[in-house]
Coordinates of C-alpha atoms and ligand atoms in Angstrom, one line a residue:
M1 CA -64.9 126.2 -78.7
Q2 CA -62.5 123.5 -79.8
A3 CA -59.7 125.0 -77.8
L4 CA -62.0 125.4 -74.8
S5 CA -63.1 121.8 -75.0
E6 CA -59.4 120.8 -75.0
R7 CA -58.7 122.9 -71.9
L8 CA -61.7 121.5 -70.1
D9 CA -60.8 118.0 -71.0
A10 CA -57.2 118.4 -69.7
L11 CA -58.4 119.9 -66.5
L12 CA -61.5 117.8 -65.7
A13 CA -61.3 114.3 -67.4
G14 CA -61.3 111.7 -64.7
T15 CA -62.9 113.8 -62.1
T16 CA -66.3 113.1 -60.6
L17 CA -69.4 115.4 -60.8
L18 CA -70.1 116.4 -57.3
R19 CA -72.8 119.1 -57.8
A20 CA -74.9 120.6 -60.5
D21 CA -76.5 123.8 -59.1
L22 CA -79.3 125.1 -61.3
L23 CA -79.1 128.8 -61.1
G24 CA -81.3 129.7 -64.1
F25 CA -84.0 127.1 -64.7
S26 CA -84.9 128.0 -68.3
S27 CA -81.5 126.9 -69.6
L28 CA -82.0 123.2 -69.0
K29 CA -83.9 121.7 -72.0
T30 CA -84.5 118.1 -70.8
Y31 CA -86.5 116.6 -67.9
T32 CA -85.0 113.1 -67.7
P33 CA -82.4 112.0 -66.9
T34 CA -82.1 114.7 -64.2
P35 CA -78.8 116.4 -63.6
D36 CA -78.8 114.8 -60.1
S37 CA -78.7 111.4 -61.7
V38 CA -75.2 112.2 -63.1
L39 CA -73.8 113.1 -59.7
Q40 CA -71.0 110.9 -58.5
H41 CA -70.3 109.8 -62.0
R42 CA -66.9 110.1 -63.5
L43 CA -66.3 112.5 -66.4
V44 CA -64.7 110.5 -69.2
C45 CA -64.0 113.3 -71.6
V46 CA -65.0 116.7 -72.8
H47 CA -65.1 117.4 -76.6
R48 CA -66.8 119.6 -79.1
R49 CA -69.4 118.8 -81.8
A50 CA -70.4 121.7 -84.0
K51 CA -70.9 124.5 -81.4
Y52 CA -71.8 122.2 -78.6
L53 CA -69.6 121.2 -75.7
V54 CA -70.2 117.5 -74.9
W55 CA -69.4 116.1 -71.5
E56 CA -69.3 112.3 -71.5
F57 CA -69.8 110.4 -68.2
D58 CA -68.9 106.8 -67.4
D59 CA -72.6 105.7 -67.4
G60 CA -73.0 106.8 -71.0
I61 CA -75.0 109.9 -70.1
R62 CA -73.9 113.1 -71.8
I63 CA -74.3 116.7 -70.8
V64 CA -74.4 118.9 -73.8
L65 CA -74.0 122.6 -73.5
H66 CA -74.6 125.4 -76.0
L67 CA -73.1 128.7 -75.0
S68 CA -74.6 130.7 -77.8
Q69 CA -73.3 134.3 -78.5
A70 CA -73.5 135.8 -75.0
G71 CA -72.7 132.7 -73.0
R72 CA -69.6 132.5 -70.9
L73 CA -67.9 129.8 -69.0
D74 CA -65.9 130.6 -65.8
I75 CA -63.5 128.1 -64.3
E76 CA -63.4 128.5 -60.5
Q77 CA -60.6 127.0 -58.4
P78 CA -61.9 126.6 -55.8
P79 CA -65.7 126.7 -56.7
K80 CA -67.6 129.7 -55.5
Q81 CA -71.1 129.9 -54.0
T82 CA -72.0 133.2 -55.7
R83 CA -75.0 133.5 -57.9
S84 CA -74.3 136.4 -60.2
R85 CA -76.7 137.8 -62.7
G86 CA -77.2 135.7 -65.8
S87 CA -75.9 132.6 -64.1
A88 CA -77.3 129.4 -65.6
V89 CA -75.7 126.5 -63.9
R90 CA -72.6 125.7 -61.8
F91 CA -71.0 122.3 -62.1
V92 CA -68.6 121.2 -59.4
F93 CA -66.1 118.5 -60.2
G94 CA -63.7 116.8 -57.8
R95 CA -61.4 113.9 -57.2
E96 CA -61.9 111.3 -54.6
P97 CA -60.0 112.2 -51.5
S98 CA -56.7 110.4 -52.1
G99 CA -53.9 110.9 -49.7
I100 CA -53.1 114.6 -49.2
E101 CA -54.4 115.9 -52.5
W102 CA -58.0 116.9 -52.8
S103 CA -59.2 119.7 -55.0
S104 CA -62.4 120.6 -56.7
V105 CA -63.2 122.8 -59.6
G106 CA -66.3 124.8 -60.4
V107 CA -67.5 125.5 -63.9
L108 CA -70.0 128.4 -63.9
V109 CA -72.1 128.9 -67.0
R110 CA -73.5 132.4 -67.3
E111 CA -74.7 134.9 -69.8
Y112 CA -74.1 138.5 -70.5
G113 CA -76.9 140.9 -71.3
T114 CA -80.6 140.1 -71.3
H115 CA -80.5 137.2 -73.9
R116 CA -81.3 133.9 -72.3
K117 CA -80.1 131.6 -75.0
V118 CA -77.6 129.4 -73.1
S119 CA -79.0 125.9 -73.3
W120 CA -78.0 122.5 -71.9
W121 CA -79.3 119.0 -72.1
V122 CA -78.8 115.8 -70.1
L123 CA -79.0 113.0 -72.6
P124 CA -79.3 109.3 -72.1
P125 CA -77.0 107.0 -74.1
D126 CA -79.4 106.4 -76.9
D127 CA -80.5 110.1 -77.4
D128 CA -78.4 112.6 -79.5
G129 CA -80.7 115.5 -78.6
P130 CA -79.5 118.7 -80.4
L131 CA -76.6 116.7 -81.9
T132 CA -79.0 114.8 -84.2
G133 CA -78.5 115.4 -87.9
L134 CA -75.4 117.6 -87.7
G135 CA -73.4 117.7 -90.9
P136 CA -69.8 116.5 -91.1
E137 CA -67.0 118.7 -89.7
P138 CA -63.9 120.0 -91.6
G139 CA -61.1 117.5 -91.1
K140 CA -63.4 114.5 -91.4
E141 CA -63.5 112.3 -94.5
E142 CA -67.2 112.9 -94.9
F143 CA -66.6 116.6 -95.1
A144 CA -64.1 116.2 -98.0
E145 CA -66.5 113.9 -99.7
L146 CA -69.3 116.5 -99.4
I147 CA -67.2 119.3 -100.8
R148 CA -66.0 117.2 -103.7
T149 CA -69.4 115.8 -104.7
S150 CA -72.2 118.0 -103.6
A151 CA -74.6 119.2 -106.3
S152 CA -76.2 121.8 -104.0
K153 CA -77.7 124.8 -105.8
R154 CA -77.9 126.9 -102.7
H155 CA -75.5 129.8 -102.1
L156 CA -72.2 128.7 -100.7
T157 CA -72.5 131.1 -97.9
T158 CA -75.8 129.4 -96.9
D159 CA -74.4 125.9 -97.0
L160 CA -71.3 126.9 -95.1
R161 CA -73.4 128.2 -92.2
D162 CA -76.1 125.5 -92.2
Q163 CA -75.0 123.1 -89.3
H164 CA -77.1 120.4 -90.9
V165 CA -75.1 120.5 -94.1
M166 CA -71.7 120.9 -92.5
S167 CA -71.0 121.8 -88.9
G168 CA -68.3 123.7 -87.1
I169 CA -67.8 126.6 -89.5
G170 CA -70.5 129.4 -89.0
R171 CA -70.7 132.7 -90.7
G172 CA -67.5 134.5 -89.6
W173 CA -65.2 131.7 -90.6
G174 CA -67.3 131.1 -93.7
D175 CA -66.5 134.6 -95.0
D176 CA -62.8 134.0 -94.3
I177 CA -62.8 130.6 -96.0
L178 CA -64.6 131.9 -99.1
H179 CA -62.1 134.7 -99.4
R180 CA -59.1 132.5 -99.1
A181 CA -60.6 130.1 -101.7
H182 CA -61.3 133.0 -104.1
L183 CA -65.0 132.0 -104.3
S184 CA -68.0 134.2 -104.6
P185 CA -70.4 133.9 -101.6
F186 CA -73.2 133.6 -104.1
A187 CA -71.6 130.7 -106.0
S188 CA -73.0 127.2 -105.2
L189 CA -71.3 124.0 -104.4
G190 CA -72.8 122.3 -107.5
S191 CA -71.4 125.0 -109.8
L192 CA -67.8 124.6 -108.7
T193 CA -65.0 123.0 -110.8
P194 CA -63.0 120.2 -109.3
E195 CA -60.1 122.7 -108.7
Q196 CA -62.4 125.2 -107.0
R197 CA -63.7 122.4 -104.7
E198 CA -60.2 121.5 -103.7
S199 CA -59.3 125.1 -103.0
L200 CA -62.5 125.4 -100.8
L201 CA -61.5 122.3 -99.0
S202 CA -58.0 123.4 -98.3
A203 CA -59.1 127.0 -97.4
A204 CA -61.6 125.5 -94.9
L205 CA -58.9 123.4 -93.2
S206 CA -56.2 126.1 -93.1
V207 CA -58.5 128.9 -91.9
L208 CA -59.9 126.7 -89.1
N209 CA -56.5 125.3 -88.1
E210 CA -55.0 128.8 -87.8
A211 CA -58.0 129.8 -85.7
L212 CA -57.5 126.8 -83.5
E213 CA -53.8 127.5 -83.0
L214 CA -54.6 131.1 -81.9
E215 CA -57.4 129.9 -79.5
R216 CA -55.0 127.3 -78.0
T217 CA -52.8 130.2 -76.8
R218 CA -55.7 131.3 -74.5
K219 CA -56.1 130.1 -71.0
G220 CA -58.8 129.5 -68.5
G221 CA -62.5 129.6 -69.2
L222 CA -64.4 131.7 -71.7
S223 CA -65.1 134.6 -69.5
E224 CA -64.1 137.6 -71.6
A225 CA -66.3 138.9 -74.4
K226 CA -65.3 137.2 -77.6
L227 CA -62.3 138.8 -79.0
G228 CA -63.1 141.0 -81.9
G229 CA -60.7 141.1 -84.7
R230 CA -60.0 137.4 -85.0
F231 CA -61.5 137.3 -88.5
K232 CA -59.5 138.6 -91.4
V233 CA -62.5 139.3 -93.6
D234 CA -65.7 138.9 -91.8
G235 CA -67.0 142.2 -90.3
R236 CA -64.2 144.2 -91.9
A237 CA -66.0 146.0 -94.7
E238 CA -64.3 149.2 -95.9
E239 CA -60.9 147.9 -94.8
F240 CA -58.2 146.9 -97.3
C241 CA -58.3 143.3 -98.5
P242 CA -56.0 141.1 -96.4
A243 CA -54.7 139.5 -99.7
K244 CA -53.2 143.0 -100.5
C245 CA -54.9 143.0 -103.9
G246 CA -55.5 146.8 -103.4
D247 CA -59.3 146.5 -103.2
T248 CA -61.4 147.2 -100.2
L249 CA -63.7 144.6 -98.6
R250 CA -67.4 145.1 -99.2
R251 CA -70.5 144.2 -97.3
V252 CA -73.5 142.6 -98.8
S253 CA -76.9 141.7 -97.2
F254 CA -78.4 138.4 -97.8
E255 CA -81.6 137.2 -96.2
S256 CA -81.2 138.0 -92.5
Y257 CA -77.5 138.4 -92.4
E258 CA -74.6 140.3 -93.9
M259 CA -71.4 138.9 -95.3
T260 CA -68.1 140.5 -96.3
Y261 CA -66.1 139.7 -99.4
C262 CA -63.5 141.2 -101.7
P263 CA -64.7 141.9 -105.3
T264 CA -61.2 141.6 -106.9
C265 CA -60.4 138.3 -105.1
Q266 CA -63.8 136.7 -105.2
T267 CA -66.2 138.0 -107.8
G268 CA -64.1 139.1 -110.7
G269 CA -64.4 142.7 -109.7
R270 CA -68.2 142.7 -109.6
Q271 CA -69.9 144.3 -106.7
L272 CA -72.7 142.0 -105.3
K273 CA -76.2 143.5 -105.0
D274 CA -78.1 143.1 -101.8
R275 CA -80.4 140.2 -102.3
R276 CA -82.8 141.6 -99.9
L277 CA -83.2 144.8 -101.8
S278 CA -83.3 143.3 -105.3
R279 CA -86.0 140.9 -104.3
L280 CA -88.1 143.8 -103.1
L281 CA -87.6 145.6 -106.3
K282 CA -88.6 142.7 -108.5
Ligands
LIG1 ZN1 -58.7 141.1 -102.5

């Protein structure tokens, strides 16, 4: 998402929003301001906050887009008129006719499958909408402060994926980060030594930076299904541990999701019990 926001910014910053064609009405979550009120305004920049793409316009209005799991974003040069299945909205950006050069670019937001979870908001300057209350992101000073001082008693894996505690990580990278930091997913921030907190911090930064470098090598929109295999640990249960400790990665269920970890690297060799199961047995 970070790399995509950088590509969109490079391509579109400074252009003007010419059209916003609503193709799937359920995806727009706000009534006012209307998308039409942003037309003819200049796009100042595109950036990312947590898993949201934020489009800032010169009048202070922001369009915020959440692609969710099945959401895709196609860049169309020139813009198309098609309305394929799962389409949510098409934005058309252009430059003022200046001399001989005039080009416009379409950004089609669409969704695979039957899920309809792509959402977008048109926010006035004083409204943060879905961005309200998001936790700090890795790389920010507040994030380091949180990792160094938090007394949270919740499982690390829960805090890592809670966007209101810290944002921009999510489950997949969370598994990879905990593995690199040699921490059990069931440890809590409050239980960590200062050394463990530092290794969590540096693991978070290095895992996410490597991911970003990889994503930056991609081009265009986000039209292909998400590449499997970008995680080193998450979703790879039964494979050998990437740290080459000789162990195999294990899967453990917790609440409504699963996580992957290496017993040798993370839990002193202990195999974690499914928390769902053990609660039922109590
Ligand atoms: Zn290992």
